[in-house]
């Protein structure tokens, strides 16, 4: 067995077969109808709606917020998140998203959705208006990274 075999297995089984064909068809239709930037904005709005529907309880620390987010992701089988506090920003590392697994590196889908969810959750937690959540480019198809930082 090669080193990537376990991850390849995960990617093919992370999204149930009943949804795989539907999601791929939906993705192809949206890809043909919307430019990448517009698709990313649409998916971010959908993510914000998801974030409101799955509101996190009040948290006093970043670790408590991370634990609350992971409780939502665990119950939905949507992977897990780690928040990394840096001097002037917080990095958000989301691993094992089923959208990422089924759709691969298609721009805007997974990253836009998760960006919207985290934006909504941090706003609800009291994020000030000069901060925002943005996706960062990554070479790792299994981990999407975002930054919560000052908007310029």
XYZ file of C-alpha atoms in Angstrom:
152
model
C 0.000 0.000 0.000
C 1.386 3.403 -0.915
C 1.472 6.289 1.555
C -1.464 8.148 -0.010
C -3.793 5.128 -0.102
C -5.499 5.836 3.244
C -6.186 9.447 2.231
C -7.409 8.393 -1.199
C -9.772 5.933 0.499
C -11.039 8.674 2.796
C -11.628 11.066 -0.104
C -13.755 8.516 -1.958
C -15.811 7.675 1.147
C -16.077 11.062 2.896
C -19.235 11.960 1.022
C -21.995 9.380 0.909
C -22.688 7.871 -2.492
C -26.278 9.119 -2.384
C -25.011 12.734 -2.495
C -21.889 12.380 -4.659
C -23.619 12.441 -8.064
C -25.964 15.233 -7.052
C -23.129 17.398 -5.724
C -21.000 16.843 -8.813
C -23.918 17.765 -11.121
C -24.746 20.821 -9.001
C -21.106 21.850 -9.041
C -20.822 21.524 -12.819
C -24.000 23.544 -13.345
C -22.923 26.336 -11.007
C -19.407 26.297 -12.457
C -20.823 26.846 -15.942
C -23.215 29.597 -14.817
C -21.158 31.643 -12.361
C -17.673 33.175 -12.433
C -15.357 31.888 -9.684
C -15.594 35.050 -7.575
C -19.396 35.079 -7.701
C -19.555 31.384 -6.843
C -17.275 31.944 -3.851
C -19.542 34.800 -2.644
C -22.653 32.612 -3.058
C -21.067 29.764 -1.124
C -19.948 32.208 1.600
C -23.546 33.436 1.960
C -24.702 29.822 2.226
C -22.004 29.261 4.850
C -23.171 32.303 6.825
C -26.726 30.910 6.735
C -25.400 27.569 8.012
C -23.484 29.396 10.749
C -26.651 31.176 11.898
C -28.599 27.895 11.860
C -25.852 26.194 13.883
C -25.042 29.001 16.297
C -22.265 28.355 18.771
C -22.743 28.869 22.495
C -21.007 31.778 24.182
C -17.290 31.159 24.593
C -14.845 32.996 26.832
C -11.719 31.786 25.020
C -10.602 30.877 21.537
C -10.174 27.282 22.712
C -13.804 27.156 23.893
C -14.931 28.556 20.543
C -12.856 25.908 18.752
C -14.400 23.165 20.918
C -17.907 24.443 20.150
C -17.154 24.567 16.412
C -15.767 21.029 16.519
C -18.929 19.825 18.262
C -20.965 21.133 15.297
C -18.585 19.649 12.734
C -18.477 16.304 14.546
C -22.264 16.009 14.701
C -22.478 16.796 10.976
C -19.476 14.604 10.042
C -17.801 17.632 8.483
C -14.241 17.205 9.673
C -12.575 19.268 12.354
C -11.031 22.659 12.948
C -8.010 24.000 14.801
C -7.652 27.685 15.634
C -4.083 28.953 15.803
C -3.618 32.276 17.571
C -0.807 34.404 16.126
C 0.282 37.930 17.142
C -2.028 39.827 14.756
C -4.311 37.137 13.394
C -5.913 33.787 13.976
C -5.390 30.986 11.496
C -8.283 28.601 11.042
C -7.311 25.139 9.782
C -10.284 23.028 8.689
C -9.498 19.400 7.853
C -11.531 16.665 6.205
C -14.426 18.588 4.698
C -16.648 16.249 2.665
C -17.090 18.952 0.001
C -13.351 19.124 -0.424
C -13.183 15.346 -0.659
C -15.870 15.014 -3.329
C -15.219 18.177 -5.345
C -11.449 18.350 -5.092
C -9.806 21.707 -5.685
C -12.709 23.459 -7.400
C -12.425 27.136 -6.562
C -15.047 28.660 -4.294
C -17.110 25.676 -3.245
C -15.656 24.311 -0.050
C -13.527 27.326 0.730
C -16.373 29.810 0.212
C -18.786 27.814 2.351
C -16.378 27.395 5.245
C -15.248 31.028 5.008
C -18.880 32.072 5.459
C -19.452 29.726 8.393
C -16.381 30.956 10.254
C -17.185 34.602 9.450
C -20.656 34.163 10.963
C -19.394 32.309 14.033
C -16.700 34.909 14.753
C -19.165 37.771 14.218
C -21.576 36.170 16.668
C -18.683 35.768 19.121
C -18.035 39.520 18.974
C -15.561 39.990 16.122
C -15.020 43.720 15.544
C -15.915 45.193 12.149
C -12.306 45.832 11.086
C -11.656 42.055 11.124
C -12.761 39.477 8.600
C -12.210 35.848 7.665
C -10.462 35.114 4.367
C -9.335 31.891 2.712
C -5.589 31.420 2.261
C -4.193 29.426 -0.643
C -2.849 26.025 0.351
C -1.126 23.119 -1.323
C -2.858 20.636 0.969
C -6.175 19.424 -0.521
C -7.275 17.995 2.838
C -6.854 21.140 4.963
C -8.370 24.526 4.125
C -6.706 27.440 5.903
C -8.297 30.795 6.649
C -7.109 33.887 8.435
C -9.076 36.066 10.810
C -7.296 39.386 10.520
C -7.612 43.099 9.960
C -9.219 44.094 6.657
C -7.301 46.678 4.631
